[in-house]
Short mmCIF file of C-alpha atoms in Angstrom, two decimals:
data_model
loop_
_atom_site.label_atom_id
_atom_site.label_comp_id
_atom_site.label_asym_id
_atom_site.label_seq_id
_atom_site.Cartn_x
_atom_site.Cartn_y
_atom_site.Cartn_z
CA UNK A 128 -1.24 30.30 24.13
CA UNK A 129 -2.86 29.01 20.93
CA UNK A 130 -4.87 25.78 20.85
CA UNK A 131 -2.99 23.26 22.98
CA UNK A 132 -2.48 20.84 20.12
CA UNK A 133 -0.67 23.52 18.07
CA UNK A 134 1.39 25.05 20.87
CA UNK A 135 5.13 25.20 20.34
CA UNK A 136 7.56 23.25 22.49
CA UNK A 137 8.69 26.47 24.19
CA UNK A 138 5.07 27.45 24.91
CA UNK A 139 4.24 24.05 26.34
CA UNK A 140 7.29 23.99 28.60
CA UNK A 141 6.79 27.55 29.85
CA UNK A 142 3.11 27.09 30.59
CA UNK A 143 3.66 23.78 32.38
CA UNK A 144 6.49 25.25 34.47
CA UNK A 145 4.42 28.29 35.44
CA UNK A 146 1.40 26.03 36.09
CA UNK A 147 -0.82 27.90 33.64
CA UNK A 148 -1.54 24.55 32.02
CA UNK A 149 -0.84 21.11 33.44
CA UNK A 150 1.04 18.36 31.63
CA UNK A 151 -2.08 16.24 32.06
CA UNK A 152 -4.15 18.83 30.18
CA UNK A 153 -1.56 18.95 27.40
CA UNK A 154 -1.64 15.18 26.99
CA UNK A 155 -5.43 15.04 27.13
CA UNK A 156 -5.66 17.65 24.37
CA UNK A 157 -3.33 15.64 22.14
CA UNK A 158 -5.08 12.35 22.85
CA UNK A 159 -8.40 13.96 21.94
CA UNK A 160 -6.87 15.28 18.73
CA UNK A 161 -5.58 11.81 17.90
CA UNK A 162 -9.01 10.29 18.59
CA UNK A 163 -10.54 12.73 16.11
CA UNK A 164 -7.95 12.52 13.32
CA UNK A 165 -6.56 8.97 13.44
CA UNK A 166 -9.53 7.57 11.44
CA UNK A 167 -8.80 10.11 8.70
CA UNK A 168 -4.99 10.16 8.69
CA UNK A 169 -3.97 6.74 10.01
CA UNK A 170 -0.71 8.20 11.30
CA UNK A 171 -0.32 5.93 14.36
CA UNK A 172 0.72 2.31 14.65
CA UNK A 173 0.60 2.15 18.45
CA UNK A 174 -0.85 4.60 20.96
CA UNK A 175 0.15 4.28 24.62
CA UNK A 176 -2.43 6.61 26.15
CA UNK A 177 -2.35 5.13 29.65
CA UNK A 178 1.42 5.37 29.94
CA UNK A 179 1.38 8.90 28.50
CA UNK A 180 -1.05 10.02 31.18
CA UNK A 181 1.10 8.37 33.82
CA UNK A 182 4.17 10.22 32.52
CA UNK A 183 2.20 13.48 32.64
CA UNK A 184 1.11 12.88 36.23
CA UNK A 185 4.69 12.02 37.20
CA UNK A 186 5.87 15.28 35.65
CA UNK A 187 3.27 17.19 37.64
CA UNK A 188 4.42 15.54 40.86
CA UNK A 189 8.03 16.41 40.08
CA UNK A 190 7.01 20.02 39.50
CA UNK A 191 5.12 20.19 42.80
CA UNK A 192 8.08 18.70 44.70
CA UNK A 193 10.45 21.24 43.18
CA UNK A 194 12.48 18.50 41.54
CA UNK A 195 14.79 18.92 38.57
CA UNK A 196 12.84 19.79 35.43
CA UNK A 197 13.91 18.71 31.99
CA UNK A 198 14.01 20.98 28.91
CA UNK A 199 11.05 19.13 27.33
CA UNK A 200 8.82 19.09 30.39
CA UNK A 201 5.30 18.04 29.40
CA UNK A 202 5.96 17.95 25.64
CA UNK A 203 4.04 15.12 23.87
CA UNK A 204 6.20 13.45 21.21
CA UNK A 205 5.97 10.53 18.84
CA UNK A 206 8.54 8.10 17.44
CA UNK A 207 8.74 6.34 14.10
CA UNK A 208 7.81 2.67 14.48
CA UNK A 209 11.24 1.39 13.46
CA UNK A 210 12.83 2.87 16.60
CA UNK A 211 12.77 0.88 19.85
CA UNK A 212 10.59 2.06 22.71
CA UNK A 213 10.38 -0.40 25.60
CA UNK A 214 7.14 -2.39 25.60
CA UNK A 215 5.93 -1.08 22.25
CA UNK A 216 5.48 -3.09 19.05
CA UNK A 217 7.99 -1.69 16.56
CA UNK A 218 7.27 -3.54 13.30
CA UNK A 219 8.92 -1.18 10.77
CA UNK A 220 5.84 -1.66 8.60
CA UNK A 221 6.38 -5.36 7.94
CA UNK A 222 4.29 -8.43 8.69
CA UNK A 223 7.62 -10.20 9.14
CA UNK A 224 8.25 -8.05 12.23
CA UNK A 225 4.67 -7.64 13.47
CA UNK A 226 5.34 -9.58 16.69
CA UNK A 227 8.50 -7.69 17.60
CA UNK A 228 8.20 -5.77 20.88
CA UNK A 229 11.19 -3.76 22.07
CA UNK A 230 12.78 -4.69 25.40
CA UNK A 231 14.54 -1.38 25.97
CA UNK A 232 14.37 2.21 24.79
CA UNK A 233 16.57 3.33 21.93
CA UNK A 234 19.13 5.83 23.21
CA UNK A 235 17.23 8.76 21.71
CA UNK A 236 13.95 7.62 23.30
CA UNK A 237 15.65 7.36 26.70
CA UNK A 238 17.04 10.88 26.27
CA UNK A 239 13.62 12.26 25.39
CA UNK A 240 12.10 10.67 28.50
CA UNK A 241 14.91 11.99 30.70
CA UNK A 242 14.27 15.49 29.33
CA UNK A 243 10.63 15.32 30.45
CA UNK A 244 9.04 14.55 27.08
CA UNK A 245 5.91 12.38 27.09
CA UNK A 246 5.98 9.54 24.57
CA UNK A 247 2.50 9.17 23.09
CA UNK A 248 3.00 6.35 20.60
CA UNK A 249 4.75 5.37 17.40
CA UNK A 250 3.91 6.15 13.82
CA UNK A 251 3.41 4.48 10.48
CA UNK A 252 6.05 3.65 7.85
CA UNK A 253 6.27 1.78 4.54
CA UNK A 254 7.52 -1.79 4.84
CA UNK A 255 11.14 -1.80 6.00
CA UNK A 256 11.19 1.97 5.22
CA UNK A 257 11.96 1.42 1.55
CA UNK A 258 9.63 3.93 -0.15
CA UNK A 259 8.48 7.55 -0.14
CA UNK A 260 4.85 6.47 0.37
CA UNK A 261 3.69 5.30 3.80
CA UNK A 262 1.58 2.18 3.29
CA UNK A 263 1.93 -1.43 4.46
CA UNK A 264 0.03 -4.65 5.10
CA UNK A 265 -0.19 -4.14 8.88
CA UNK A 266 -1.50 -0.60 9.27
CA UNK A 267 -2.46 0.52 5.78
CA UNK A 268 -1.75 3.94 4.27
CA UNK A 269 -1.18 7.29 5.97
CA UNK A 270 -2.84 10.33 4.40
CA UNK A 271 -1.64 13.91 4.09
CA UNK A 272 -3.44 16.33 6.45
CA UNK A 273 -3.51 18.98 3.69
CA UNK A 274 -5.32 16.67 1.26
CA UNK A 275 -6.42 13.17 2.24
CA UNK A 276 -6.10 11.98 -1.36
CA UNK A 277 -2.36 12.70 -1.19
CA UNK A 278 0.53 10.82 0.38
CA UNK A 279 2.12 12.03 3.59
CA UNK A 280 5.44 10.88 2.11
CA UNK A 281 7.83 8.30 3.45
CA UNK A 282 9.37 6.71 5.08
CA UNK A 283 8.61 8.94 8.10
CA UNK A 284 5.14 9.73 6.76
CA UNK A 285 3.29 8.84 9.94
CA UNK A 286 5.47 11.22 11.93
CA UNK A 287 4.96 14.08 9.48
CA UNK A 288 1.17 13.63 9.39
CA UNK A 289 0.92 13.40 13.19
CA UNK A 290 2.99 16.54 13.79
CA UNK A 291 1.43 18.64 11.02
CA UNK A 292 -2.09 17.84 12.24
CA UNK A 293 -1.40 18.66 15.90
CA UNK A 294 -1.48 15.07 17.16
CA UNK A 295 2.10 15.45 18.38
CA UNK A 296 4.26 18.45 19.25
CA UNK A 297 7.29 16.86 17.58
CA UNK A 298 9.00 13.57 17.08
CA UNK A 299 11.71 11.46 15.54
CA UNK A 300 12.02 9.93 12.11
CA UNK A 301 14.85 8.38 10.15
CA UNK A 302 16.36 9.23 6.80
CA UNK A 303 18.23 7.07 4.29
CA UNK A 304 17.36 9.04 1.17
CA UNK A 305 15.13 11.91 2.26
CA UNK A 306 12.86 10.04 4.66
CA UNK A 307 12.43 12.86 7.18
CA UNK A 308 12.86 15.74 4.72
CA UNK A 309 10.42 14.55 2.04
CA UNK A 310 7.48 13.87 4.43
CA UNK A 311 8.18 17.22 6.10
CA UNK A 312 8.05 18.93 2.70
CA UNK A 313 4.85 17.07 1.77
CA UNK A 314 3.11 17.89 5.07
CA UNK A 315 4.40 21.42 5.70
CA UNK A 316 6.65 20.91 8.72
CA UNK A 317 10.39 20.99 9.45
CA UNK A 318 12.80 18.08 9.71
CA UNK A 319 16.55 17.72 10.19
CA UNK A 320 18.69 15.02 8.64
CA UNK A 321 21.85 15.31 10.77
CA UNK A 322 25.40 14.22 10.11
CA UNK A 323 25.72 10.47 10.74
CA UNK A 324 26.46 9.87 14.42
CA UNK A 325 25.42 13.32 15.62
CA UNK A 326 22.26 11.73 17.05
CA UNK A 327 22.82 8.05 17.91
CA UNK A 328 20.85 5.61 15.78
CA UNK A 329 21.16 2.89 18.43
CA UNK A 330 17.89 0.95 18.52
CA UNK A 331 16.88 1.68 14.94
CA UNK A 332 15.92 -1.02 12.43
CA UNK A 333 17.62 -1.63 10.07
CA UNK A 334 20.88 -0.93 11.85
CA UNK A 335 23.20 1.52 10.11
CA UNK A 336 26.42 -0.46 10.21
CA UNK A 337 29.19 -1.57 7.90
CA UNK A 338 29.10 -0.11 4.40
CA UNK A 339 25.90 1.82 5.21
CA UNK A 340 27.14 3.97 8.04
CA UNK A 341 26.78 7.15 5.94
CA UNK A 342 23.39 6.31 4.48
CA UNK A 343 20.83 6.20 7.30
CA UNK A 344 20.40 8.57 10.25
CA UNK A 345 17.73 9.50 12.79
CA UNK A 346 16.49 13.07 13.06
CA UNK A 347 13.97 15.39 14.73
CA UNK A 348 10.74 16.57 13.10
CA UNK A 349 8.54 19.45 14.30
CA UNK A 350 6.48 22.38 13.08
CA UNK A 351 9.15 25.05 13.54
CA UNK A 352 12.93 25.19 13.45
CA UNK A 353 13.03 26.27 17.09
CA UNK A 354 11.18 23.07 18.00
CA UNK A 355 13.50 20.97 15.84
CA UNK A 356 16.46 22.55 17.58
CA UNK A 357 14.98 21.81 21.03
CA UNK A 358 14.63 18.11 20.13
CA UNK A 359 18.05 17.97 18.48
CA UNK A 360 19.79 19.41 21.55
CA UNK A 361 18.24 16.74 23.77
CA UNK A 362 19.00 13.78 21.49
CA UNK A 363 22.47 14.78 20.23
CA UNK A 364 25.62 13.34 21.76
CA UNK A 365 27.82 10.26 21.60
CA UNK A 366 26.65 6.75 22.34
CA UNK A 367 28.71 3.54 22.23
CA UNK A 368 25.95 1.78 20.29
CA UNK A 369 26.51 4.01 17.25
CA UNK A 370 29.88 3.40 15.63
CA UNK A 371 29.95 6.90 14.11
CA UNK A 372 29.01 8.85 17.21
CA UNK A 373 31.58 11.37 18.36
CA UNK A 374 31.75 13.92 21.18
CA UNK A 375 30.81 16.91 19.03
CA UNK A 376 29.69 19.67 21.41
CA UNK A 377 26.55 21.67 20.79
CA UNK A 378 27.26 25.11 19.35
CA UNK A 379 25.37 28.37 19.35
CA UNK A 380 25.14 30.58 16.28
CA UNK A 381 24.60 34.32 16.69
CA UNK A 382 23.84 37.11 14.24
CA UNK A 383 27.49 38.13 13.95
CA UNK A 384 28.43 34.62 12.80
CA UNK A 385 25.92 34.62 9.93
CA UNK A 386 26.32 38.24 8.87
CA UNK A 387 27.53 38.24 5.28
CA UNK A 388 27.49 34.43 5.11
CA UNK A 389 27.68 33.04 1.58
CA UNK A 390 24.72 30.89 0.55
CA UNK A 391 24.65 28.97 -2.71
CA UNK A 392 21.50 28.42 -4.76
CA UNK A 393 22.30 24.90 -5.91
CA UNK A 394 22.19 24.29 -9.65
CA UNK A 395 22.76 20.83 -11.10
CA UNK A 396 21.50 19.15 -14.23
CA UNK A 397 22.09 15.81 -12.45
CA UNK A 398 19.38 16.44 -9.85
CA UNK A 399 16.48 16.93 -12.23
CA UNK A 400 14.17 19.88 -12.76
CA UNK A 401 11.83 21.06 -10.05
CA UNK A 402 8.36 22.30 -10.97
CA UNK A 403 7.87 26.05 -11.26
CA UNK A 404 6.31 26.54 -7.82
CA UNK A 405 9.07 24.60 -6.07
CA UNK A 406 11.79 26.48 -7.95
CA UNK A 407 10.09 29.78 -7.13
CA UNK A 408 10.00 28.87 -3.42
CA UNK A 409 13.76 28.29 -3.42
CA UNK A 410 14.39 31.62 -5.17
CA UNK A 411 12.10 33.39 -2.70
CA UNK A 412 13.96 31.85 0.24
CA UNK A 413 17.22 33.06 -1.29
CA UNK A 414 15.80 36.56 -1.75
CA UNK A 415 14.62 36.65 1.86
CA UNK A 416 18.11 35.68 3.04
CA UNK A 417 19.71 38.30 0.78
CA UNK A 418 17.42 40.93 2.30
CA UNK A 419 18.77 39.91 5.71
CA UNK A 420 22.39 40.44 4.70
CA UNK A 421 23.39 37.02 3.37
CA UNK A 422 25.42 36.83 0.15
CA UNK A 423 23.26 34.62 -2.06
CA UNK A 424 24.58 33.42 -5.41
CA UNK A 425 24.17 30.44 -7.74
CA UNK A 426 26.56 27.53 -7.28
CA UNK A 427 27.08 24.49 -9.46
CA UNK A 428 28.65 21.48 -7.71
CA UNK A 429 30.55 18.89 -9.71
CA UNK A 430 30.06 15.20 -8.96
CA UNK A 431 26.39 15.11 -7.93
CA UNK A 432 25.43 12.82 -10.81
CA UNK A 433 27.91 10.24 -9.63
CA UNK A 434 26.78 10.79 -6.03
CA UNK A 435 23.23 9.80 -7.03
CA UNK A 436 24.51 6.69 -8.82
CA UNK A 437 26.54 5.63 -5.78
CA UNK A 438 23.65 6.33 -3.43
CA UNK A 439 21.47 3.97 -5.45
CA UNK A 440 24.20 1.30 -5.48
CA UNK A 441 24.08 1.23 -1.66
CA UNK A 442 20.36 1.91 -1.14
CA UNK A 443 19.29 -0.32 -4.03
CA UNK A 444 21.25 -3.46 -4.96
CA UNK A 445 23.37 -3.67 -1.81
CA UNK A 446 20.58 -3.26 0.75
CA UNK A 447 18.27 -5.47 -1.33
CA UNK A 448 20.98 -8.14 -1.25
CA UNK A 449 20.95 -8.00 2.56
CA UNK A 450 17.15 -8.13 2.72
CA UNK A 451 16.94 -11.18 0.44
CA UNK A 452 17.59 -13.90 3.07
CA UNK A 453 15.15 -12.19 5.47
CA UNK A 454 12.25 -12.10 3.01
CA UNK A 455 12.94 -15.22 0.92
CA UNK A 456 9.89 -17.49 0.73
CA UNK A 457 7.66 -14.87 2.39
CA UNK A 458 6.02 -13.45 -0.74
CA UNK A 459 2.52 -13.42 0.77
CA UNK A 460 3.74 -11.27 3.67
CA UNK A 461 5.45 -8.64 1.53
CA UNK A 462 3.66 -5.42 0.61
CA UNK A 463 3.28 -4.26 -2.97
CA UNK A 464 5.61 -1.32 -2.33
CA UNK A 465 8.35 -3.51 -0.89
CA UNK A 466 7.99 -6.13 -3.64
CA UNK A 467 8.43 -3.35 -6.18
CA UNK A 468 11.54 -2.06 -4.41
CA UNK A 469 13.08 -5.55 -4.42
CA UNK A 470 12.19 -6.05 -8.08
CA UNK A 471 13.98 -2.89 -9.21
CA UNK A 472 16.80 -3.00 -6.66
CA UNK A 473 17.95 -6.61 -6.91
CA UNK A 474 21.19 -7.14 -8.76
CA UNK A 475 24.57 -8.76 -8.41
CA UNK A 476 26.81 -7.16 -5.80
CA UNK A 477 30.42 -8.28 -5.96
CA UNK A 478 33.10 -7.72 -3.35
CA UNK A 479 35.12 -5.68 -5.85
CA UNK A 480 32.13 -3.47 -6.65
CA UNK A 481 31.35 -2.89 -2.98
CA UNK A 482 34.93 -2.02 -2.01
CA UNK A 483 35.28 0.25 -5.01
CA UNK A 484 32.04 2.06 -4.24
CA UNK A 485 33.08 2.65 -0.62
CA UNK A 486 36.40 4.16 -1.70
CA UNK A 487 34.79 6.28 -4.42
CA UNK A 488 32.18 7.58 -2.00
CA UNK A 489 34.86 8.90 0.34
CA UNK A 490 36.80 10.56 -2.48
CA UNK A 491 33.65 12.11 -3.92
CA UNK A 492 32.60 13.43 -0.52
CA UNK A 493 35.98 15.10 -0.08
CA UNK A 494 35.71 16.68 -3.53
CA UNK A 495 32.28 18.15 -2.80
CA UNK A 496 33.48 19.47 0.55
CA UNK A 497 36.35 21.26 -1.19
CA UNK A 498 33.82 22.92 -3.48
CA UNK A 499 31.88 24.11 -0.41
CA UNK A 500 34.93 25.51 1.37
CA UNK A 501 33.78 29.12 0.96
CA UNK A 502 30.03 28.46 0.60
CA UNK A 503 28.98 26.65 3.78
CA UNK A 504 25.23 26.68 3.08
CA UNK A 505 23.28 25.59 0.00
CA UNK A 506 19.60 26.01 -0.84
CA UNK A 507 17.72 23.56 -3.02
CA UNK A 508 14.34 21.89 -3.44
CA UNK A 509 13.57 18.86 -1.27
CA UNK A 510 12.04 17.06 -4.24
CA UNK A 511 10.93 18.08 -7.71
CA UNK A 512 7.27 18.54 -6.77
CA UNK A 513 4.67 18.63 -3.99
CA UNK A 514 2.87 15.64 -2.45
CA UNK A 515 1.74 13.08 -5.01
CA UNK A 516 -1.55 11.20 -4.87
CA UNK A 517 -1.79 7.85 -3.10
CA UNK A 518 -0.31 5.10 -5.22
CA UNK A 519 1.48 7.38 -7.71
CA UNK A 520 4.93 7.05 -6.20
CA UNK A 521 7.01 4.21 -7.64
CA UNK A 522 10.48 2.80 -8.22
CA UNK A 523 9.58 2.10 -11.87
CA UNK A 524 11.84 4.03 -14.23
CA UNK A 525 10.03 6.28 -16.67
CA UNK A 526 7.01 6.86 -14.42
CA UNK A 527 6.03 10.46 -13.63
CA UNK A 528 6.62 9.95 -9.91
CA UNK A 529 9.66 7.66 -10.10
CA UNK A 530 11.59 8.11 -6.86
CA UNK A 531 14.95 7.85 -8.60
CA UNK A 532 14.06 10.98 -10.55
CA UNK A 533 11.90 13.06 -8.20
CA UNK A 534 13.87 12.64 -4.96
CA UNK A 535 17.45 13.27 -6.14
CA UNK A 536 17.69 16.63 -4.40
CA UNK A 537 17.52 14.78 -1.06
CA UNK A 538 19.28 11.53 -1.89
CA UNK A 539 22.80 12.82 -2.53
CA UNK A 540 23.08 14.11 1.05
CA UNK A 541 22.77 10.55 2.35
CA UNK A 542 25.67 9.43 0.17
CA UNK A 543 27.92 12.25 1.39
CA UNK A 544 26.73 12.37 5.00
CA UNK A 545 25.87 16.09 4.90
CA UNK A 546 23.20 17.60 7.18
CA UNK A 547 20.08 19.07 5.63
CA UNK A 548 16.82 20.51 6.88
CA UNK A 549 13.46 20.89 5.19
CA UNK A 550 11.63 24.09 6.09
CA UNK A 551 8.17 25.10 4.77
CA UNK A 552 8.41 28.01 2.36
CA UNK A 553 4.87 28.39 1.06
CA UNK A 554 1.76 26.73 -0.34
CA UNK A 555 1.15 25.75 -3.98
CA UNK A 556 -1.79 26.78 -6.13
CA UNK A 557 -3.34 23.38 -5.30
CA UNK A 558 -3.09 24.16 -1.60
CA UNK A 559 -0.14 21.86 -0.87
CA UNK A 560 2.94 22.75 1.18
CA UNK A 561 6.21 23.57 -0.57
CA UNK A 562 9.43 23.09 1.39
CA UNK A 563 12.97 24.33 0.82
CA UNK A 564 16.09 22.35 1.73
CA UNK A 565 18.96 24.00 3.61
CA UNK A 566 22.18 22.00 3.23
CA UNK A 567 25.36 22.32 5.27
CA UNK A 568 28.73 20.74 5.87
CA UNK A 569 29.22 17.81 8.27
CA UNK A 570 28.71 18.58 11.98
CA UNK A 571 27.42 22.09 11.24
CA UNK A 572 23.77 21.37 12.06
CA UNK A 573 23.54 24.48 14.23
CA UNK A 574 24.44 26.72 11.28
CA UNK A 575 21.97 24.91 9.03
CA UNK A 576 19.22 25.44 11.60
CA UNK A 577 20.14 29.11 12.07
CA UNK A 578 19.82 29.79 8.33
CA UNK A 579 16.57 27.82 8.11
CA UNK A 580 15.18 29.89 10.97
CA UNK A 581 15.89 33.05 9.02
CA UNK A 582 13.98 31.62 6.07
CA UNK A 583 11.07 31.14 8.49
CA UNK A 584 11.29 34.77 9.58
CA UNK A 585 11.08 35.90 5.96
CA UNK A 586 8.14 33.58 5.31
CA UNK A 587 5.99 34.52 8.28
CA UNK A 588 4.12 32.37 10.86
CA UNK A 589 3.74 28.60 10.36
CA UNK A 590 0.52 27.66 8.59
CA UNK A 591 -1.59 24.73 9.81
CA UNK A 592 -3.36 22.35 7.41
CA UNK A 593 -7.13 22.86 6.99
CA UNK A 594 -8.23 20.16 9.42
#
């Protein structure tokens, strides 16, 4: 087995079960890695080392007694700090929530524990998750393990940095406009944005309810697709706390099911133009799939421009309208990034506009699904470029790194509720990871993961950052 902090989930579980390595040793290796890298990366908000060691010892005792062993036995994981874990501060990056400590585990956290995973701590986010740069007034900024002058992305930037650097074997983020996929792309790991309700978002702040039920989801992040799948299979399933959850059974996808599958290389003037290295990575991923027997061809979807506009209506003016009473009169406690979001997102939201946007979203989603009837998988960039430098990302229109221009490839999936996964495809000339996005139809996460795994096989082994 490779260095303990870069072992896969399957390797960890197998070696703990066969007693080649103890769960205590696994946790100690990760805690030592965190001790070394936290001053450089600032990925963690809260570290629960004592409880993690206790969980590891409990797992060892269960193993010695011959008790039932979970599928994540001994696997150290992390959780984004907007997701409840009992006894942990979960501030979602805001001074307004700095004193909030969760009473109970979110459903997904409880499922991870029950599967034998060891919860190490929670990770950094931008304030209230409303940016693609992880920085706030409580914990400060999180750096990219490939280049400390670069952003780890957002809003699940702490998760991506922790996993890419070997501080965690995997974890959970959340995604309202690319917030697991973009940090994964920036940091060179994998992340799945599932169909809303496939993994319950119970215990997440802000809650995905009402008109926003399609927008935000929770999803697994890890270094390989196999590890993402292992986390997904544990966390997936219905929960009464999530209004969209449904009893969708887990499916397996074999070679016969993907043989000759049609894959579309997504083309759209509405999504912007990716830089040459990003575009080349998508083409290379398509070529690798074609070499494995997939039918890969360009596809141009109609309606994506309007999808981006509707996404911003919900993510921008509507959510800002809901935040306004929470943050009113608290200017000195609001981060620069969040103040900027509110400045550019605030606007009048009428009942007629909201009802019309909800209806149009559903009709647009149906139209895009009809266009994907015979092409169940799409490939696209995650964003137009690789990780930007700290402070360059902005909501200001016209700026080089304006989120409303650079992140469109990810944002439209949150409007439609489609699953998508970011998978590393290479490294740029500047030494930064380049990810490719694999997009599927609702509730077909297993197919999306199967295709992404074949992109991995064409790419070769996962590459660690130079830390």
